[in-house]
Amino acid sequence: MFFSVTGSFAVPQPVRQYARAPKIKKTGPESQLSDLPPTMLKMDYAAVPLAQTTDDIVRRLLSLELASHTEKLQLKKEQLIAKVQRDENDRSSEEVKVAILTARIRNYQEHLQKHHKDKANKRRMLMAIDQRKKLLKHLRLIRYDAFEKVCEQLGIAYTFPPEYYRRATRRWLAKKEFCIKVFKAVQKQKAEQRLKMKMKNLGSTESKAAEIQ
């Protein structure tokens, strides 16, 4: 029973059940494995002639439709390697290493989109990115044409490293400002000294010319 302060009955407020708005699903970046057709055979059975002529049930078991994520990722690595390798037997060049690291980095990025708090895989991704940067930097110095080909084929946007990696603290900024101020003052003094020397040399030249006349 509900009573008011004066003792009379109070009518309770009606409970309104409002409909909740539908949750908006966040669409992340497209997976690098999305372009692999499900009818493609696994890498271990692609070169087996009998796998091409088998029945549908067995072929489905051997295809990517029932393959694990690791098997799909391995196939994607082979596709990226085939784009940049120097020849068919090339498995250890810098181009191949960059392709393997690229597939690994993109796999980490897709994983971290779903699992933001996975610090271990985030650390592994950052280490792989640093390793790829070193390989690209060295490849750019020794073989620029191969560097351009790798960036174009793998869709890598190469950015130059900054000149300084030092953290800009207050003390460092104040010291930098003071050094710039001192440098400008020294340059100003040197300019005044050069002007005095120039005027002095000019005066001595004029006096010698007057003596000759």
N, CA, C and O of each residue as an XYZ file, in Angstrom:
852
protein
N       0.846     -1.192      0.000
C       0.000      0.000      0.000
C       0.882      1.242      0.000
O       1.935      1.276      0.636
N       0.431      2.258     -0.724
C       1.176      3.499     -0.820
C       0.368      4.597     -0.145
O      -0.804      4.785     -0.474
N       0.966      5.326      0.790
C       0.304      6.416      1.504
C       1.102      7.688      1.296
O       2.330      7.663      1.207
N       0.394      8.790      1.221
C       1.040     10.092      1.143
C       1.316     10.590      2.545
O       1.083      9.878      3.522
N       1.807     11.799      2.643
C       2.133     12.366      3.950
C       0.873     12.627      4.763
O       0.881     12.464      5.983
N      -0.215     13.033      4.099
C      -1.471     13.359      4.797
C      -2.273     12.126      5.167
O      -3.298     12.239      5.840
N      -1.822     10.925      4.734
C      -2.523      9.713      5.086
C      -3.415      9.178      4.007
O      -3.952      8.080      4.153
N      -3.597      9.892      2.946
C      -4.438      9.416      1.850
C      -3.645      8.494      0.951
O      -2.415      8.458      1.001
N      -4.363      7.749      0.129
C      -3.712      6.826     -0.787
C      -3.005      7.601     -1.906
O      -3.528      8.597     -2.407
N      -1.798      7.128     -2.295
C      -1.035      7.751     -3.389
C      -0.964      6.783     -4.553
O      -0.700      5.593     -4.377
N      -1.198      7.299     -5.719
C      -1.175      6.461     -6.918
C       0.277      6.308     -7.371
O       0.935      7.317     -7.626
N       0.807      5.071     -7.481
C       2.205      4.902     -7.927
C       2.367      5.292     -9.390
O       1.444      5.183    -10.197
N       3.568      5.747     -9.696
C       3.871      6.136    -11.067
C       3.930      4.894    -11.949
O       4.524      3.887    -11.564
N       3.320      4.960    -13.123
C       3.381      3.790    -14.023
C       4.799      3.536    -14.522
O       5.541      4.468    -14.833
N       5.152      2.287    -14.589
C       6.478      1.894    -15.073
C       6.412      1.740    -16.582
O       5.650      0.928    -17.106
N       7.204      2.512    -17.254
C       7.201      2.473    -18.716
C       8.406      1.669    -19.205
O       9.550      1.979    -18.873
N       8.139      0.661    -19.974
C       9.191     -0.172    -20.544
C       9.502      0.334    -21.953
O       8.857     -0.053    -22.928
N      10.506      1.207    -22.033
C      10.877      1.749    -23.330
C      11.754      0.742    -24.079
O      12.561      0.024    -23.488
N      11.571      0.718    -25.353
C      12.385     -0.182    -26.179
C      13.804      0.358    -26.285
O      14.012      1.551    -26.507
N      14.761     -0.520    -26.125
C      16.168     -0.119    -26.221
C      16.584     -0.006    -27.680
O      16.121     -0.747    -28.548
N      17.464      0.937    -27.911
C      17.972      1.116    -29.271
C      18.881     -0.054    -29.622
O      19.621     -0.538    -28.766
N      18.835     -0.504    -30.842
C      19.703     -1.627    -31.228
C      21.175     -1.244    -31.162
O      21.563     -0.129    -31.511
N      21.974     -2.183    -30.711
C      23.409     -1.940    -30.607
C      24.035     -1.857    -31.997
O      23.764     -2.667    -32.884
N      24.871     -0.855    -32.142
C      25.561     -0.662    -33.417
C      26.853     -1.468    -33.390
O      27.721     -1.237    -32.549
N      26.971     -2.386    -34.287
C      28.172     -3.210    -34.356
C      29.290     -2.426    -35.031
O      29.122     -1.866    -36.114
N      30.429     -2.407    -34.359
C      31.578     -1.705    -34.915
C      32.207     -2.548    -36.019
O      32.549     -3.713    -35.815
N      32.346     -1.954    -37.159
C      32.953     -2.658    -38.289
C      34.436     -2.335    -38.321
O      34.826     -1.198    -38.590
N      35.249     -3.321    -38.051
C      36.686     -3.126    -38.078
C      37.237     -3.234    -39.484
O      36.483     -3.424    -40.438
N      38.545     -3.116    -39.618
C      39.151     -3.238    -40.945
C      38.977     -4.638    -41.510
O      38.873     -5.615    -40.769
N      38.946     -4.717    -42.821
C      38.733     -6.006    -43.479
C      39.931     -6.915    -43.251
O      41.078     -6.470    -43.287
N      39.659     -8.169    -43.022
C      40.720     -9.123    -42.743
C      41.532     -9.397    -44.000
O      41.008     -9.369    -45.113
N      42.831     -9.665    -43.802
C      43.686     -9.990    -44.936
C      43.381    -11.370    -45.499
O      43.810    -11.700    -46.604
N      42.639    -12.182    -44.741
C      42.282    -13.526    -45.194
C      40.945    -13.563    -45.916
O      40.509    -14.627    -46.356
N      40.282    -12.402    -46.043
C      38.948    -12.387    -46.653
C      38.985    -12.637    -48.157
O      37.981    -13.047    -48.740
N      40.146    -12.392    -48.798
C      40.223    -12.602    -50.246
C      40.545    -14.044    -50.613
O      40.626    -14.370    -51.798
N      40.729    -14.914    -49.622
C      40.993    -16.327    -49.906
C      39.664    -17.038    -50.150
O      38.834    -17.081    -49.243
N      39.433    -17.592    -51.324
C      38.157    -18.279    -51.589
C      38.053    -19.560    -50.771
O      39.051    -20.262    -50.611
N      36.884    -19.879    -50.254
C      36.738    -21.092    -49.436
C      36.928    -22.381    -50.229
O      37.188    -23.431    -49.640
N      36.803    -22.321    -51.554
C      36.977    -23.537    -52.360
C      38.437    -23.846    -52.664
O      38.743    -24.899    -53.224
N      39.340    -22.943    -52.304
C      40.763    -23.180    -52.567
C      41.279    -24.290    -51.663
O      40.907    -24.374    -50.492
N      42.137    -25.138    -52.214
C      42.701    -26.233    -51.431
C      43.745    -25.717    -50.456
O      44.352    -24.668    -50.668
N      43.940    -26.467    -49.394
C      44.986    -26.129    -48.436
C      46.356    -26.242    -49.094
O      46.515    -26.897    -50.125
N      47.340    -25.593    -48.478
C      48.660    -25.532    -49.082
C      49.294    -26.918    -49.198
O      50.039    -27.174    -50.144
N      49.012    -27.806    -48.259
C      49.612    -29.142    -48.290
C      49.034    -30.020    -49.396
O      49.677    -30.976    -49.827
N      47.816    -29.700    -49.863
C      47.156    -30.543    -50.865
C      47.016    -29.850    -52.218
O      46.419    -30.412    -53.136
N      47.556    -28.644    -52.356
C      47.394    -27.916    -53.617
C      48.152    -28.587    -54.757
O      47.720    -28.526    -55.909
N      49.286    -29.231    -54.444
C      50.101    -29.864    -55.483
C      49.773    -31.340    -55.672
O      50.461    -32.023    -56.430
N      48.750    -31.847    -55.010
C      48.369    -33.261    -55.146
C      47.343    -33.388    -56.271
O      46.255    -32.825    -56.155
N      47.649    -34.112    -57.363
C      46.686    -34.203    -58.480
C      45.385    -34.905    -58.101
O      44.323    -34.565    -58.624
N      45.459    -35.882    -57.195
C      44.268    -36.636    -56.826
C      43.253    -35.767    -56.075
O      42.053    -36.042    -56.098
N      43.747    -34.716    -55.410
C      42.833    -33.846    -54.659
C      41.924    -33.036    -55.573
O      40.862    -32.577    -55.153
N      42.348    -32.860    -56.841
C      41.524    -32.091    -57.772
C      40.340    -32.904    -58.299
O      39.324    -32.331    -58.695
N      40.463    -34.227    -58.306
C      39.424    -35.080    -58.907
C      38.613    -35.858    -57.881
O      37.796    -36.699    -58.256
N      38.817    -35.599    -56.615
C      38.093    -36.342    -55.582
C      36.653    -35.849    -55.467
O      36.286    -34.848    -56.082
N      35.839    -36.550    -54.680
C      34.428    -36.173    -54.545
C      34.283    -34.899    -53.704
O      35.255    -34.415    -53.125
N      33.085    -34.375    -53.645
C      32.834    -33.077    -53.021
C      33.084    -33.094    -51.519
O      33.579    -32.114    -50.962
N      32.749    -34.190    -50.865
C      32.900    -34.244    -49.407
C      34.375    -34.205    -49.015
O      34.768    -33.458    -48.118
N      35.186    -35.014    -49.693
C      36.622    -35.029    -49.393
C      37.259    -33.710    -49.798
O      38.126    -33.195    -49.092
N      36.836    -33.164    -50.926
C      37.396    -31.887    -51.380
C      37.053    -30.762    -50.394
O      37.846    -29.845    -50.182
N      35.891    -30.848    -49.811
C      35.521    -29.841    -48.818
C      36.396    -29.946    -47.577
O      36.759    -28.933    -46.981
N      36.733    -31.172    -47.189
C      37.623    -31.359    -46.044
C      39.028    -30.848    -46.321
O      39.729    -30.417    -45.406
N      39.442    -30.896    -47.592
C      40.786    -30.453    -47.962
C      40.840    -28.982    -48.345
O      41.924    -28.453    -48.591
N      39.702    -28.315    -48.400
C      39.663    -26.914    -48.830
C      39.766    -25.980    -47.627
O      39.814    -26.425    -46.480
N      39.800    -24.676    -47.910
C      39.907    -23.669    -46.855
C      38.604    -23.464    -46.098
O      38.578    -22.759    -45.089
N      37.524    -24.072    -46.574
C      36.241    -23.902    -45.892
C      36.286    -24.457    -44.475
O      35.671    -23.900    -43.565
N      37.010    -25.549    -44.290
C      37.149    -26.171    -42.971
C      38.576    -26.059    -42.440
O      38.973    -26.818    -41.557
N      39.343    -25.120    -42.974
C      40.734    -24.954    -42.546
C      40.799    -24.086    -41.293
O      39.899    -23.290    -41.022
N      41.868    -24.252    -40.543
C      42.073    -23.442    -39.344
C      42.658    -22.081    -39.726
O      43.072    -21.859    -40.864
N      42.679    -21.185    -38.748
C      43.228    -19.846    -38.998
C      44.718    -19.915    -39.310
O      45.220    -19.140    -40.125
N      45.423    -20.834    -38.668
C      46.863    -20.976    -38.909
C      47.137    -21.411    -40.342
O      48.065    -20.909    -40.975
N      46.339    -22.337    -40.856
C      46.526    -22.798    -42.238
C      46.227    -21.684    -43.239
O      46.921    -21.553    -44.247
N      45.209    -20.890    -42.969
C      44.903    -19.769    -43.863
C      46.008    -18.719    -43.826
O      46.379    -18.160    -44.858
N      46.527    -18.458    -42.631
C      47.602    -17.469    -42.499
C      48.866    -17.929    -43.211
O      49.560    -17.117    -43.822
N      49.173    -19.220    -43.141
C      50.340    -19.753    -43.839
C      50.185    -19.604    -45.347
O      51.151    -19.289    -46.042
N      48.982    -19.826    -45.853
C      48.733    -19.656    -47.285
C      48.863    -18.194    -47.696
O      49.375    -17.895    -48.774
N      48.401    -17.279    -46.840
C      48.536    -15.850    -47.127
C      50.005    -15.430    -47.145
O      50.403    -14.609    -47.971
N      50.811    -15.985    -46.244
C      52.245    -15.699    -46.248
C      52.882    -16.128    -47.561
O      53.702    -15.405    -48.125
N      52.502    -17.309    -48.049
C      53.062    -17.798    -49.306
C      52.650    -16.904    -50.475
O      53.432    -16.696    -51.402
N      51.441    -16.383    -50.435
C      51.007    -15.479    -51.506
C      51.814    -14.183    -51.496
O      52.199    -13.685    -52.554
N      52.073    -13.634    -50.312
C      52.865    -12.408    -50.223
C      54.317    -12.657    -50.606
O      54.951    -11.806    -51.230
N      54.844    -13.817    -50.236
C      56.224    -14.148    -50.607
C      56.358    -14.256    -52.115
O      57.348    -13.798    -52.685
N      55.360    -14.863    -52.771
C      55.413    -15.027    -54.229
C      55.417    -13.686    -54.960
O      55.883    -13.612    -56.097
N      54.912    -12.635    -54.335
C      54.882    -11.326    -54.990
C      56.244    -10.648    -55.022
O      56.525     -9.871    -55.935
N      57.099    -10.933    -54.033
C      58.335    -10.160    -53.894
C      59.609    -10.999    -53.976
O      60.697    -10.426    -54.021
N      59.525    -12.321    -53.996
C      60.743    -13.129    -53.985
C      61.496    -12.989    -55.305
O      60.903    -12.771    -56.361
N      62.810    -13.118    -55.216
C      63.673    -12.918    -56.391
C      63.542    -14.069    -57.384
O      63.553    -13.845    -58.595
N      63.420    -15.291    -56.888
C      63.205    -16.454    -57.747
C      62.373    -17.465    -56.971
O      61.979    -17.210    -55.833
N      62.109    -18.601    -57.582
C      61.238    -19.605    -56.959
C      61.845    -20.218    -55.700
O      61.117    -20.633    -54.798
N      63.168    -20.276    -55.638
C      63.837    -20.892    -54.490
C      64.248    -19.884    -53.424
O      64.890    -20.254    -52.441
N      63.894    -18.636    -53.601
C      64.285    -17.593    -52.652
C      63.432    -17.694    -51.391
O      62.217    -17.502    -51.438
N      64.075    -17.998    -50.264
C      63.363    -18.093    -48.985
C      64.065    -17.313    -47.875
O      63.597    -17.322    -46.737
N      65.168    -16.643    -48.176
C      65.930    -15.994    -47.101
C      66.315    -14.554    -47.407
O      67.045    -13.941    -46.629
N      65.847    -14.002    -48.513
C      66.206    -12.619    -48.841
C      65.442    -11.647    -47.947
O      64.507    -12.030    -47.244
N      65.856    -10.388    -47.988
C      65.196     -9.376    -47.167
C      63.764     -9.136    -47.632
O      62.889     -8.827    -46.822
N      63.524     -9.278    -48.936
C      62.162     -9.102    -49.445
C      61.210    -10.149    -48.866
O      60.077     -9.838    -48.497
N      61.689    -11.396    -48.792
C      60.862    -12.482    -48.241
C      60.612    -12.262    -46.750
O      59.505    -12.492    -46.264
N      61.636    -11.819    -46.029
C      61.472    -11.560    -44.594
C      60.455    -10.450    -44.347
O      59.658    -10.527    -43.412
N      60.486     -9.410    -45.195
C      59.517     -8.315    -45.058
C      58.101     -8.822    -45.317
O      57.165     -8.424    -44.625
N      57.938     -9.702    -46.316
C      56.612    -10.249    -46.623
C      56.073    -11.081    -45.459
O      54.895    -10.978    -45.118
N      56.927    -11.903    -44.850
C      56.493    -12.722    -43.709
C      56.104    -11.841    -42.526
O      55.091    -12.083    -41.869
N      56.919    -10.814    -42.260
C      56.606     -9.911    -41.152
C      55.327     -9.122    -41.411
O      54.575     -8.830    -40.481
N      55.080     -8.776    -42.677
C      53.865     -8.024    -43.009
C      52.618     -8.847    -42.719
O      51.660     -8.340    -42.136
N      52.623    -10.115    -43.122
C      51.479    -10.987    -42.827
C      51.297    -11.166    -41.324
O      50.172    -11.209    -40.827
N      52.407    -11.268    -40.611
C      52.326    -11.444    -39.156
C      51.788    -10.181    -38.470
O      50.969    -10.267    -37.556
N      52.254     -9.011    -38.919
C      51.812     -7.743    -38.321
C      50.318     -7.535    -38.544
O      49.599     -7.140    -37.626
N      49.855     -7.798    -39.756
C      48.423     -7.617    -40.036
C      47.566     -8.594    -39.243
O      46.439     -8.275    -38.867
N      48.097     -9.772    -38.993
C      47.360    -10.734    -38.167
C      47.257    -10.239    -36.723
O      46.211    -10.375    -36.088
N      48.353     -9.660    -36.206
C      48.316     -9.084    -34.863
C      47.326     -7.922    -34.792
O      46.587     -7.796    -33.815
N      47.308     -7.078    -35.818
C      46.400     -5.929    -35.821
C      44.939     -6.371    -35.795
O      44.126     -5.794    -35.072
N      44.607     -7.386    -36.578
C      43.232     -7.904    -36.563
C      42.882     -8.508    -35.204
O      41.756     -8.367    -34.727
N      43.844     -9.175    -34.590
C      43.594     -9.780    -33.274
C      43.372     -8.706    -32.215
O      42.493     -8.846    -31.365
N      44.170     -7.621    -32.262
C      44.058     -6.573    -31.252
C      42.817     -5.716    -31.432
O      42.403     -5.031    -30.497
N      42.212     -5.739    -32.622
C      40.942     -5.039    -32.793
C      39.843     -5.662    -31.929
O      38.937     -4.965    -31.472
N      39.928     -6.963    -31.711
C      38.931     -7.668    -30.901
C      39.358     -7.791    -29.440
O      38.516     -7.809    -28.542
N      40.659     -7.876    -29.206
C      41.175     -8.074    -27.850
C      42.136     -6.920    -27.533
O      43.345     -7.028    -27.739
N      41.574     -5.818    -27.031
C      42.374     -4.614    -26.818
C      43.377     -4.769    -25.674
O      44.414     -4.105    -25.670
N      43.081     -5.631    -24.713
C      43.916     -5.732    -23.516
C      44.993     -6.809    -23.624
O      45.646     -7.128    -22.630
N      45.182     -7.361    -24.793
C      46.201     -8.403    -24.975
C      47.562     -7.727    -25.132
O      48.001     -7.452    -26.248
N      48.223     -7.463    -24.009
C      49.487     -6.730    -24.024
C      50.627     -7.551    -24.620
O      51.531     -6.992    -25.241
N      50.593     -8.861    -24.439
C      51.685     -9.700    -24.937
C      51.749     -9.660    -26.461
O      52.822     -9.472    -27.034
N      50.597     -9.837    -27.122
C      50.596     -9.797    -28.583
C      50.835     -8.390    -29.111
O      51.373     -8.222    -30.205
N      50.441     -7.382    -28.349
C      50.741     -6.007    -28.761
C      52.246     -5.766    -28.752
O      52.775     -5.112    -29.650
N      52.936     -6.290    -27.744
C      54.386     -6.159    -27.681
C      55.046     -6.907    -28.838
O      56.003     -6.411    -29.432
N      54.539     -8.096    -29.158
C      55.089     -8.849    -30.290
C      54.860     -8.100    -31.603
O      55.725     -8.115    -32.479
N      53.709     -7.449    -31.749
C      53.431     -6.685    -32.965
C      54.395     -5.510    -33.106
O      54.902     -5.252    -34.198
N      54.652     -4.795    -32.009
C      55.573     -3.658    -32.061
C      56.993     -4.110    -32.376
O      57.719     -3.423    -33.094
N      57.390     -5.258    -31.843
C      58.722     -5.791    -32.153
C      58.822     -6.175    -33.622
O      59.854     -5.942    -34.251
N      57.761     -6.762    -34.178
C      57.761     -7.120    -35.601
C      57.790     -5.872    -36.478
O      58.439     -5.871    -37.524
N      57.099     -4.813    -36.067
C      57.119     -3.561    -36.834
C      58.514     -2.956    -36.838
O      58.979     -2.486    -37.876
N      59.193     -2.961    -35.684
C      60.560     -2.430    -35.619
C      61.512     -3.248    -36.482
O      62.377     -2.691    -37.159
N      61.354     -4.558    -36.458
C      62.212     -5.417    -37.281
C      61.980     -5.159    -38.765
O      62.930     -5.138    -39.546
N      60.719     -4.963    -39.159
C      60.430     -4.676    -40.565
C      60.979     -3.315    -40.975
O      61.438     -3.152    -42.105
N      60.937     -2.345    -40.080
C      61.496     -1.025    -40.383
C      62.994     -1.109    -40.656
O      63.498     -0.467    -41.577
N      63.704     -1.902    -39.854
C      65.144     -2.060    -40.056
C      65.437     -2.711    -41.408
O      66.346     -2.288    -42.122
N      64.664     -3.742    -41.755
C      64.878     -4.412    -43.039
C      64.586     -3.476    -44.207
O      65.335     -3.458    -45.183
N      63.509     -2.700    -44.119
C      63.170     -1.766    -45.196
C      64.208     -0.659    -45.309
O      64.545     -0.235    -46.414
N      64.715     -0.189    -44.174
C      65.736      0.864    -44.203
C      67.009      0.374    -44.885
O      67.607      1.091    -45.687
N      67.421     -0.856    -44.559
C      68.623     -1.419    -45.185
C      68.385     -1.711    -46.662
O      69.265     -1.479    -47.491
N      67.210     -2.214    -46.993
C      66.895     -2.511    -48.394
C      66.836     -1.235    -49.218
O      67.201     -1.243    -50.393
N      66.390     -0.154    -48.627
C      66.317      1.130    -49.339
C      67.705      1.670    -49.660
O      67.887      2.366    -50.658
N      68.674      1.353    -48.824
C      70.036      1.843    -49.043
C      70.775      1.037    -50.102
O      71.537      1.602    -50.887
N      70.561     -0.277    -50.136
C      71.362     -1.119    -51.029
C      70.658     -1.411    -52.355
O      71.316     -1.508    -53.391
N      69.329     -1.551    -52.337
C      68.575     -1.879    -53.565
C      67.270     -1.089    -53.558
O      66.241     -1.559    -53.074
N      67.338      0.116    -54.106
C      66.170      0.995    -54.038
C      65.029      0.485    -54.920
O      63.860      0.640    -54.568
N      65.360     -0.123    -56.065
C      64.304     -0.637    -56.942
C      63.524     -1.771    -56.265
O      62.301     -1.850    -56.379
N      64.259     -2.655    -55.553
C      63.581     -3.732    -54.819
C      62.753     -3.166    -53.663
O      61.684     -3.686    -53.346
N      63.250     -2.108    -53.041
C      62.501     -1.461    -51.957
C      61.169     -0.909    -52.460
O      60.135     -1.089    -51.816
N      61.198     -0.235    -53.614
C      59.957      0.304    -54.188
C      58.983     -0.815    -54.562
O      57.774     -0.693    -54.361
N      59.523     -1.902    -55.106
C      58.666     -3.025    -55.496
C      57.992     -3.649    -54.275
O      56.803     -3.965    -54.313
N      58.749     -3.825    -53.200
C      58.197     -4.432    -51.984
C      57.085     -3.561    -51.404
O      56.026     -4.066    -51.033
N      57.329     -2.250    -51.327
C      56.311     -1.344    -50.772
C      55.056     -1.319    -51.639
O      53.939     -1.236    -51.128
N      55.251     -1.391    -52.955
C      54.096     -1.345    -53.859
C      53.295     -2.641    -53.817
O      52.066     -2.611    -53.754
N      53.987     -3.781    -53.853
C      53.294     -5.066    -53.901
C      52.606     -5.413    -52.577
O      51.534     -6.017    -52.569
N      53.223     -5.031    -51.472
C      52.674     -5.388    -50.163
C      51.805     -4.287    -49.569
O      51.214     -4.474    -48.505
N      51.717     -3.136    -50.243
C      50.887     -2.047    -49.731
C      51.426     -1.427    -48.458
O      50.663     -1.140    -47.536
N      52.750     -1.215    -48.397
C      53.392     -0.645    -47.214
C      53.663      0.833    -47.464
O      54.227      1.194    -48.497
N      53.270      1.682    -46.538
C      53.557      3.119    -46.609
C      54.773      3.385    -45.727
O      54.661      3.416    -44.501
N      55.940      3.577    -46.356
C      57.184      3.767    -45.603
C      57.280      5.211    -45.137
O      57.142      6.131    -45.944
N      57.515      5.423    -43.853
C      57.699      6.760    -43.287
C      59.110      6.861    -42.732
O      59.617      5.923    -42.117
N      59.737      8.004    -42.954
C      61.101      8.202    -42.484
C      61.114      8.352    -40.964
O      60.216      8.972    -40.396
N      62.126      7.790    -40.305
C      62.203      7.915    -38.842
C      62.515      9.348    -38.445
O      63.188     10.054    -39.196
N      62.047      9.802    -37.284
C      62.347     11.171    -36.845
C      63.819     11.340    -36.503
O      64.525     10.367    -36.237
N      64.271     12.589    -36.515
C      65.675     12.860    -36.225
C      66.005     12.575    -34.762
O      67.095     12.097    -34.447
N      65.070     12.867    -33.884
C      65.296     12.680    -32.457
C      64.214     11.773    -31.879
O      63.029     11.919    -32.178
N      64.653     10.835    -31.044
C      63.730      9.969    -30.320
C      63.585     10.409    -28.860
O      62.904      9.760    -28.067
N      64.250     11.541    -28.518
C      64.272     11.974    -27.129
C      62.926     12.569    -26.730
O      62.280     13.263    -27.515
N      62.520     12.286    -25.503
C      61.263     12.819    -24.994
C      61.429     14.298    -24.661
O      62.401     14.683    -24.011
N      60.482     15.129    -25.104
C      60.561     16.580    -24.908
C      60.051     16.937    -23.515
O      58.861     17.195    -23.329
N      60.965     16.950    -22.529
C      60.607     17.348    -21.177
C      60.738     18.861    -21.020
O      61.279     19.533    -21.898
N      60.251     19.392    -19.914
C      60.356     20.833    -19.658
C      61.807     21.272    -19.548
O      62.202     22.310    -20.079
N      62.585     20.467    -18.855
C      63.998     20.808    -18.677
C      64.727     20.812    -20.011
O      65.548     21.688    -20.282
N      64.417     19.820    -20.844
C      65.085     19.749    -22.149
C      64.667     20.915    -23.038
O      65.503     21.470    -23.751
N      63.383     21.300    -23.012
C      62.919     22.427    -23.821
C      63.539     23.739    -23.353
O      63.913     24.578    -24.172
N      63.650     23.918    -22.018
C      64.273     25.137    -21.498
C      65.752     25.202    -21.873
O      66.263     26.263    -22.233
N      66.436     24.056    -21.785
C      67.846     24.022    -22.157
C      68.031     24.298    -23.642
O      68.967     24.992    -24.036
N      67.142     23.757    -24.462
C      67.216     23.990    -25.900
C      66.989     25.464    -26.223
O      67.695     26.035    -27.054
N      66.006     26.080    -25.571
C      65.737     27.503    -25.801
C      66.925     28.367    -25.377
O      67.274     29.333    -26.055
N      67.547     28.005    -24.238
C      68.718     28.753    -23.775
C      69.893     28.606    -24.743
O      70.589     29.581    -25.024
N      70.116     27.389    -25.253
C      71.213     27.172    -26.205
C      70.997     27.969    -27.490
O      71.943     28.531    -28.042
N      69.763     28.016    -27.962
C      69.467     28.798    -29.170
C      69.711     30.283    -28.916
O      70.237     30.987    -29.778
N      69.324     30.757    -27.725
C      69.532     32.167    -27.375
C      71.018     32.504    -27.320
O      71.438     33.546    -27.823
N      71.819     31.621    -26.706
C      73.268     31.833    -26.640
C      73.889     31.794    -28.030
O      74.768     32.597    -28.343
N      73.437     30.869    -28.861
C      73.973     30.761    -30.223
C      73.711     32.039    -31.015
O      74.593     32.516    -31.729
N      72.504     32.597    -30.896
C      72.182     33.832    -31.615
C      73.009     35.002    -31.096
O      73.436     35.852    -31.877
N      73.239     35.054    -29.770
C      74.056     36.132    -29.205
C      75.496     36.046    -29.696
O      76.107     37.065    -30.018
N      76.042     34.825    -29.753
C      77.409     34.644    -30.249
C      77.506     35.029    -31.720
O      78.471     35.674    -32.132
N      76.511     34.636    -32.514
C      76.515     35.001    -33.930
C      76.429     36.513    -34.110
O      77.041     37.063    -35.025
N      75.680     37.184    -33.250
C      75.568     38.642    -33.328
C      76.904     39.303    -32.997
O      77.304     40.254    -33.669
N      77.603     38.807    -31.960
C      78.914     39.347    -31.611
C      79.923     39.138    -32.733
O      80.709     40.033    -33.042
N      79.899     37.955    -33.341
C      80.820     37.692    -34.450
C      80.532     38.607    -35.632
O      81.459     39.067    -36.299
N      79.252     38.877    -35.900
C      78.903     39.779    -37.001
C      79.391     41.192    -36.714
O      79.873     41.871    -37.621
N      79.273     41.652    -35.450
C      79.771     42.985    -35.090
C      81.287     43.056    -35.218
O      81.825     44.058    -35.689
N      81.985     41.987    -34.798
C      83.440     41.967    -34.925
C      83.869     41.976    -36.388
O      84.830     42.655    -36.751
N      83.160     41.226    -37.229
C      83.500     41.234    -38.659
C      83.269     42.613    -39.268
O      84.039     43.055    -40.121
N      82.209     43.292    -38.830
C      81.929     44.631    -39.344
C      83.015     45.617    -38.913
O      83.439     46.456    -39.707
N      83.473     45.520    -37.644
C      84.555     46.392    -37.173
C      85.844     46.146    -37.953
O      86.529     47.090    -38.346
N      86.170     44.865    -38.175
C      87.381     44.542    -38.936
C      87.277     45.061    -40.359
O      88.261     45.537    -40.926
N      86.098     44.969    -40.928
C      85.902     45.454    -42.292
C      86.068     46.966    -42.362
O      86.700     47.485    -43.282
N      85.494     47.677    -41.377
C      85.632     49.132    -41.342
C      87.077     49.532    -41.089
O      87.558     50.508    -41.664
N      87.778     48.786    -40.231
C      89.184     49.084    -39.942
C      90.050     48.883    -41.177
O      90.908     49.712    -41.481
N      89.825     47.776    -41.893
C      90.592     47.527    -43.117
C      90.291     48.573    -44.178
O      91.179     48.997    -44.918
N      89.033     48.982    -44.245
C      88.659     50.004    -45.216
C      89.324     51.340    -44.886
O      89.757     52.054    -45.791
N      89.410     51.691    -43.574
C      90.056     52.944    -43.168
C      91.541     52.926    -43.459
O      92.091     53.926    -43.919
N      92.211     51.790    -43.196
C      93.650     51.698    -43.486
C      93.913     51.775    -44.979
O      94.917     52.353    -45.396
N      93.043     51.211    -45.785
C      93.208     51.280    -47.239
C      93.062     52.714    -47.735
O      93.800     53.137    -48.624
N      92.118     53.466    -47.172
C      91.918     54.858    -47.580
C      93.096     55.731    -47.163
O      93.495     56.632    -47.900
N      93.657     55.464    -45.975
C      94.819     56.256    -45.523
C      96.037     55.996    -46.394
O      96.782     56.923    -46.712
N      96.247     54.735    -46.783
C      97.370     54.424    -47.669
C      97.196     55.082    -49.026
O      98.166     55.556    -49.618
N      95.981     55.113    -49.516
C      95.721     55.757    -50.810
C      95.964     57.258    -50.724
O      96.435     57.864    -51.686
N      95.644     57.872    -49.567
C      95.873     59.315    -49.409
C      97.360     59.624    -49.339
O      97.804     60.643    -49.868
N      98.144     58.751    -48.687
C      99.593     58.961    -48.603
C     100.251     58.855    -49.974
O     101.189     59.592    -50.277
N      99.763     57.946    -50.789
C     100.342     57.778    -52.133
C     100.080     59.012    -52.980
O     100.942     59.421    -53.758
N      98.896     59.616    -52.839
C      98.586     60.813    -53.604
C      99.422     61.991    -53.112
O      99.300     63.097    -53.640
